[in-house]
mmCIF file of N, CA and C in Angstrom:
data_model
loop_
_atom_site.group_PDB
_atom_site.id
_atom_site.type_symbol
_atom_site.label_atom_id
_atom_site.label_comp_id
_atom_site.label_asym_id
_atom_site.label_seq_id
_atom_site.Cartn_x
_atom_site.Cartn_y
_atom_site.Cartn_z
ATOM 1 N N MET K 17 0.837 -1.182 0.000
ATOM 2 C CA MET K 17 0.000 0.000 0.000
ATOM 3 C C MET K 17 0.886 1.250 0.000
ATOM 4 N N ARG K 18 0.375 2.278 -0.663
ATOM 5 C CA ARG K 18 1.101 3.544 -0.664
ATOM 6 C C ARG K 18 0.138 4.667 -0.301
ATOM 7 N N ARG K 19 0.697 5.790 0.085
ATOM 8 C CA ARG K 19 -0.125 6.942 0.444
ATOM 9 C C ARG K 19 -0.155 7.919 -0.720
ATOM 10 N N GLU K 20 -1.357 8.432 -0.995
ATOM 11 C CA GLU K 20 -1.552 9.405 -2.076
ATOM 12 C C GLU K 20 -2.449 10.521 -1.591
ATOM 13 N N ARG K 21 -2.206 11.723 -2.099
ATOM 14 C CA ARG K 21 -3.119 12.838 -1.809
ATOM 15 C C ARG K 21 -4.220 12.823 -2.861
ATOM 16 N N ARG K 22 -5.460 12.845 -2.389
ATOM 17 C CA ARG K 22 -6.618 12.853 -3.283
ATOM 18 C C ARG K 22 -7.635 13.865 -2.756
ATOM 19 N N PRO K 23 -8.411 14.472 -3.663
ATOM 20 C CA PRO K 23 -9.437 15.411 -3.191
ATOM 21 C C PRO K 23 -10.549 14.677 -2.447
ATOM 22 N N ALA K 24 -11.007 15.303 -1.374
ATOM 23 C CA ALA K 24 -12.116 14.766 -0.594
ATOM 24 C C ALA K 24 -13.039 15.912 -0.225
ATOM 25 N N LEU K 25 -14.326 15.641 -0.251
ATOM 26 C CA LEU K 25 -15.309 16.612 0.224
ATOM 27 C C LEU K 25 -15.460 16.386 1.722
ATOM 28 N N VAL K 26 -15.197 17.430 2.495
ATOM 29 C CA VAL K 26 -15.297 17.348 3.949
ATOM 30 C C VAL K 26 -16.458 18.246 4.381
ATOM 31 N N ILE K 27 -17.420 17.643 5.049
ATOM 32 C CA ILE K 27 -18.606 18.360 5.498
ATOM 33 C C ILE K 27 -18.503 18.549 7.004
ATOM 34 N N THR K 28 -18.612 19.804 7.443
ATOM 35 C CA THR K 28 -18.546 20.095 8.870
ATOM 36 C C THR K 28 -19.923 20.499 9.378
ATOM 37 N N PHE K 29 -20.083 20.399 10.689
ATOM 38 C CA PHE K 29 -21.380 20.581 11.325
ATOM 39 C C PHE K 29 -21.277 21.523 12.517
ATOM 40 N N PRO K 30 -22.373 22.216 12.824
ATOM 41 C CA PRO K 30 -22.336 23.144 13.950
ATOM 42 C C PRO K 30 -22.335 22.445 15.308
ATOM 43 N N THR K 31 -22.841 21.206 15.341
ATOM 44 C CA THR K 31 -22.923 20.466 16.608
ATOM 45 C C THR K 31 -22.620 18.987 16.375
ATOM 46 N N THR K 32 -22.276 18.310 17.452
ATOM 47 C CA THR K 32 -22.046 16.871 17.371
ATOM 48 C C THR K 32 -23.330 16.140 17.005
ATOM 49 N N SER K 33 -24.471 16.609 17.499
ATOM 50 C CA SER K 33 -25.734 15.932 17.162
ATOM 51 C C SER K 33 -26.039 16.055 15.667
ATOM 52 N N ALA K 34 -25.657 17.164 15.036
ATOM 53 C CA ALA K 34 -25.840 17.303 13.587
ATOM 54 C C ALA K 34 -24.948 16.311 12.842
ATOM 55 N N ALA K 35 -23.724 16.112 13.325
ATOM 56 C CA ALA K 35 -22.818 15.131 12.705
ATOM 57 C C ALA K 35 -23.395 13.719 12.821
ATOM 58 N N MET K 36 -23.964 13.400 13.973
ATOM 59 C CA MET K 36 -24.572 12.081 14.164
ATOM 60 C C MET K 36 -25.809 11.925 13.281
ATOM 61 N N ALA K 37 -26.566 13.008 13.102
ATOM 62 C CA ALA K 37 -27.738 12.962 12.219
ATOM 63 C C ALA K 37 -27.302 12.709 10.776
ATOM 64 N N CYS K 38 -26.166 13.285 10.369
ATOM 65 C CA CYS K 38 -25.629 13.038 9.024
ATOM 66 C C CYS K 38 -25.313 11.557 8.851
ATOM 67 N N GLU K 39 -24.651 10.994 9.829
ATOM 68 C CA GLU K 39 -24.296 9.571 9.753
ATOM 69 C C GLU K 39 -25.556 8.708 9.644
ATOM 70 N N GLU K 40 -26.575 9.045 10.412
ATOM 71 C CA GLU K 40 -27.829 8.302 10.377
ATOM 72 C C GLU K 40 -28.519 8.439 9.014
ATOM 73 N N THR K 41 -28.557 9.654 8.481
ATOM 74 C CA THR K 41 -29.169 9.891 7.169
ATOM 75 C C THR K 41 -28.439 9.120 6.086
ATOM 76 N N CYS K 42 -27.120 9.173 6.095
ATOM 77 C CA CYS K 42 -26.332 8.472 5.074
ATOM 78 C C CYS K 42 -26.540 6.967 5.155
ATOM 79 N N SER K 43 -26.605 6.440 6.358
ATOM 80 C CA SER K 43 -26.845 5.007 6.528
ATOM 81 C C SER K 43 -28.235 4.637 6.010
ATOM 82 N N LYS K 44 -29.226 5.432 6.362
ATOM 83 C CA LYS K 44 -30.614 5.167 5.962
ATOM 84 C C LYS K 44 -30.778 5.221 4.443
ATOM 85 N N LEU K 45 -30.107 6.188 3.792
ATOM 86 C CA LEU K 45 -30.263 6.383 2.349
ATOM 87 C C LEU K 45 -29.218 5.639 1.511
ATOM 88 N N GLY K 46 -28.298 4.956 2.165
ATOM 89 C CA GLY K 46 -27.255 4.230 1.442
ATOM 90 C C GLY K 46 -26.238 5.150 0.788
ATOM 91 N N LEU K 47 -26.028 6.324 1.389
ATOM 92 C CA LEU K 47 -25.060 7.275 0.834
ATOM 93 C C LEU K 47 -23.659 6.957 1.352
ATOM 94 N N PRO K 48 -22.638 7.200 0.534
ATOM 95 C CA PRO K 48 -21.278 6.858 0.926
ATOM 96 C C PRO K 48 -20.693 7.871 1.915
ATOM 97 N N GLY K 49 -19.531 7.516 2.441
ATOM 98 C CA GLY K 49 -18.780 8.425 3.291
ATOM 99 C C GLY K 49 -18.490 7.816 4.648
ATOM 100 N N ARG K 50 -17.729 8.592 5.446
ATOM 101 C CA ARG K 50 -17.420 8.136 6.799
ATOM 102 C C ARG K 50 -17.112 9.338 7.682
ATOM 103 N N MET K 51 -17.305 9.152 8.971
ATOM 104 C CA MET K 51 -17.037 10.191 9.949
ATOM 105 C C MET K 51 -15.533 10.245 10.217
ATOM 106 N N ILE K 52 -15.003 11.466 10.280
ATOM 107 C CA ILE K 52 -13.584 11.684 10.570
ATOM 108 C C ILE K 52 -13.453 12.856 11.539
ATOM 109 N N PRO K 53 -12.308 12.966 12.208
ATOM 110 C CA PRO K 53 -12.053 14.190 12.967
ATOM 111 C C PRO K 53 -11.865 15.348 11.982
ATOM 112 N N VAL K 54 -12.254 16.542 12.362
ATOM 113 C CA VAL K 54 -12.103 17.696 11.467
ATOM 114 C C VAL K 54 -10.615 17.885 11.165
ATOM 115 N N PRO K 55 -10.237 17.923 9.877
ATOM 116 C CA PRO K 55 -8.831 18.146 9.518
ATOM 117 C C PRO K 55 -8.339 19.514 9.991
ATOM 118 N N GLY K 56 -7.053 19.623 10.237
ATOM 119 C CA GLY K 56 -6.459 20.858 10.728
ATOM 120 C C GLY K 56 -6.624 22.047 9.802
ATOM 121 N N GLU K 57 -6.815 21.795 8.497
ATOM 122 C CA GLU K 57 -6.974 22.881 7.521
ATOM 123 C C GLU K 57 -8.318 23.592 7.646
ATOM 124 N N ILE K 58 -9.245 22.988 8.392
ATOM 125 C CA ILE K 58 -10.613 23.501 8.482
ATOM 126 C C ILE K 58 -10.926 23.797 9.945
ATOM 127 N N SER K 59 -11.645 24.878 10.184
ATOM 128 C CA SER K 59 -12.154 25.115 11.538
ATOM 129 C C SER K 59 -13.651 24.842 11.520
ATOM 130 N N ALA K 60 -14.140 24.245 12.601
ATOM 131 C CA ALA K 60 -15.555 23.869 12.635
ATOM 132 C C ALA K 60 -16.095 23.945 14.053
ATOM 133 N N GLY K 61 -17.411 24.032 14.147
ATOM 134 C CA GLY K 61 -18.089 24.149 15.427
ATOM 135 C C GLY K 61 -17.963 22.910 16.298
ATOM 136 N N CYS K 62 -17.967 21.738 15.682
ATOM 137 C CA CYS K 62 -17.766 20.514 16.458
ATOM 138 C C CYS K 62 -16.539 19.811 15.878
ATOM 139 N N GLY K 63 -16.046 18.810 16.546
ATOM 140 C CA GLY K 63 -14.805 18.169 16.116
ATOM 141 C C GLY K 63 -14.975 17.060 15.102
ATOM 142 N N LEU K 64 -16.203 16.874 14.589
ATOM 143 C CA LEU K 64 -16.456 15.785 13.653
ATOM 144 C C LEU K 64 -16.802 16.314 12.272
ATOM 145 N N ALA K 65 -16.449 15.524 11.258
ATOM 146 C CA ALA K 65 -16.750 15.879 9.870
ATOM 147 C C ALA K 65 -17.093 14.604 9.107
ATOM 148 N N TRP K 66 -17.784 14.765 7.979
ATOM 149 C CA TRP K 66 -18.122 13.639 7.110
ATOM 150 C C TRP K 66 -17.236 13.744 5.880
ATOM 151 N N LYS K 67 -16.552 12.680 5.532
ATOM 152 C CA LYS K 67 -15.647 12.655 4.376
ATOM 153 C C LYS K 67 -16.259 11.788 3.292
ATOM 154 N N VAL K 68 -16.264 12.341 2.064
ATOM 155 C CA VAL K 68 -16.846 11.636 0.932
ATOM 156 C C VAL K 68 -16.156 12.111 -0.345
ATOM 157 N N SER K 69 -16.330 11.399 -1.421
ATOM 158 C CA SER K 69 -15.797 11.819 -2.711
ATOM 159 C C SER K 69 -16.524 13.081 -3.178
ATOM 160 N N PRO K 70 -15.811 14.041 -3.760
ATOM 161 C CA PRO K 70 -16.478 15.240 -4.288
ATOM 162 C C PRO K 70 -17.579 14.907 -5.302
ATOM 163 N N ALA K 71 -17.478 13.786 -5.972
ATOM 164 C CA ALA K 71 -18.490 13.380 -6.959
ATOM 165 C C ALA K 71 -19.842 13.093 -6.313
ATOM 166 N N ASP K 72 -19.860 12.828 -5.003
ATOM 167 C CA ASP K 72 -21.097 12.495 -4.303
ATOM 168 C C ASP K 72 -21.763 13.710 -3.658
ATOM 169 N N ARG K 73 -21.250 14.903 -3.941
ATOM 170 C CA ARG K 73 -21.742 16.125 -3.284
ATOM 171 C C ARG K 73 -23.249 16.345 -3.472
ATOM 172 N N ASP K 74 -23.752 16.241 -4.698
ATOM 173 C CA ASP K 74 -25.165 16.527 -4.960
ATOM 174 C C ASP K 74 -26.086 15.556 -4.229
ATOM 175 N N ALA K 75 -25.787 14.276 -4.292
ATOM 176 C CA ALA K 75 -26.624 13.280 -3.620
ATOM 177 C C ALA K 75 -26.615 13.496 -2.112
ATOM 178 N N LEU K 76 -25.442 13.788 -1.571
ATOM 179 C CA LEU K 76 -25.334 14.008 -0.139
ATOM 180 C C LEU K 76 -26.068 15.275 0.282
ATOM 181 N N SER K 77 -25.894 16.342 -0.474
ATOM 182 C CA SER K 77 -26.580 17.599 -0.168
ATOM 183 C C SER K 77 -28.092 17.408 -0.157
ATOM 184 N N SER K 78 -28.605 16.711 -1.156
ATOM 185 C CA SER K 78 -30.046 16.464 -1.245
ATOM 186 C C SER K 78 -30.556 15.662 -0.057
ATOM 187 N N GLY K 79 -29.829 14.618 0.302
ATOM 188 C CA GLY K 79 -30.241 13.772 1.427
ATOM 189 C C GLY K 79 -30.229 14.513 2.751
ATOM 190 N N LEU K 80 -29.180 15.297 2.985
ATOM 191 C CA LEU K 80 -29.084 16.047 4.237
ATOM 192 C C LEU K 80 -30.155 17.129 4.305
ATOM 193 N N GLU K 81 -30.404 17.778 3.175
ATOM 194 C CA GLU K 81 -31.434 18.818 3.145
ATOM 195 C C GLU K 81 -32.821 18.217 3.398
ATOM 196 N N ALA K 82 -33.093 17.080 2.784
ATOM 197 C CA ALA K 82 -34.396 16.430 2.960
ATOM 198 C C ALA K 82 -34.631 16.031 4.417
ATOM 199 N N ASP K 83 -33.565 15.645 5.126
ATOM 200 C CA ASP K 83 -33.687 15.251 6.533
ATOM 201 C C ASP K 83 -33.435 16.415 7.488
ATOM 202 N N HIS K 84 -33.283 17.614 6.949
ATOM 203 C CA HIS K 84 -33.084 18.835 7.755
ATOM 204 C C HIS K 84 -31.853 18.738 8.666
ATOM 205 N N VAL K 85 -30.765 18.185 8.135
ATOM 206 C CA VAL K 85 -29.513 18.089 8.890
ATOM 207 C C VAL K 85 -28.732 19.385 8.666
ATOM 208 N N PRO K 86 -28.452 20.136 9.733
ATOM 209 C CA PRO K 86 -27.711 21.387 9.563
ATOM 210 C C PRO K 86 -26.244 21.130 9.217
ATOM 211 N N VAL K 87 -25.771 21.831 8.202
ATOM 212 C CA VAL K 87 -24.390 21.713 7.738
ATOM 213 C C VAL K 87 -23.707 23.059 7.930
ATOM 214 N N GLU K 88 -22.496 23.039 8.449
ATOM 215 C CA GLU K 88 -21.734 24.275 8.621
ATOM 216 C C GLU K 88 -21.043 24.669 7.320
ATOM 217 N N ALA K 89 -20.340 23.721 6.704
ATOM 218 C CA ALA K 89 -19.624 24.006 5.453
ATOM 219 C C ALA K 89 -19.338 22.702 4.716
ATOM 220 N N MET K 90 -19.151 22.840 3.393
ATOM 221 C CA MET K 90 -18.686 21.734 2.545
ATOM 222 C C MET K 90 -17.442 22.239 1.839
ATOM 223 N N THR K 91 -16.319 21.571 2.093
ATOM 224 C CA THR K 91 -15.034 22.022 1.583
ATOM 225 C C THR K 91 -14.289 20.872 0.924
ATOM 226 N N VAL K 92 -13.743 21.107 -0.242
ATOM 227 C CA VAL K 92 -12.919 20.090 -0.899
ATOM 228 C C VAL K 92 -11.457 20.375 -0.548
ATOM 229 N N ILE K 93 -10.793 19.374 0.025
ATOM 230 C CA ILE K 93 -9.371 19.490 0.358
ATOM 231 C C ILE K 93 -8.658 18.224 -0.092
ATOM 232 N N ASP K 94 -7.363 18.326 -0.304
ATOM 233 C CA ASP K 94 -6.555 17.147 -0.612
ATOM 234 C C ASP K 94 -6.219 16.446 0.698
ATOM 235 N N MET K 95 -6.529 15.154 0.756
ATOM 236 C CA MET K 95 -6.261 14.358 1.952
ATOM 237 C C MET K 95 -5.459 13.126 1.561
ATOM 238 N N ILE K 96 -4.640 12.676 2.473
ATOM 239 C CA ILE K 96 -3.839 11.475 2.245
ATOM 240 C C ILE K 96 -4.729 10.252 2.427
ATOM 241 N N GLU K 97 -4.663 9.346 1.445
ATOM 242 C CA GLU K 97 -5.392 8.083 1.508
ATOM 243 C C GLU K 97 -4.425 6.947 1.194
ATOM 244 N N PHE K 98 -4.709 5.805 1.739
ATOM 245 C CA PHE K 98 -3.928 4.620 1.440
ATOM 246 C C PHE K 98 -4.564 3.934 0.230
ATOM 247 N N VAL K 99 -3.751 3.669 -0.791
ATOM 248 C CA VAL K 99 -4.241 3.003 -2.004
ATOM 249 C C VAL K 99 -3.361 1.799 -2.299
ATOM 250 N N ARG K 100 -3.937 0.842 -2.973
ATOM 251 C CA ARG K 100 -3.207 -0.380 -3.346
ATOM 252 C C ARG K 100 -2.599 -0.230 -4.712
#
């Protein structure tokens, strides 16, 4: 395995409960992504963020909006990932 920098959409939330609501919505709707600590490049209201491919932005935005999940920001940053 090697490490590579790849773009990732990082979604931040105003509260921890909003981050948990995002995780629940994504699980319910089968949307991709995973919870991560907020990267150092971003400042956020709570310490949790949702990481997903930038290509999934529209589907994720629609799902979160439909479930009334408050989002602080959506930011694309380069993050290190392990690839085979």
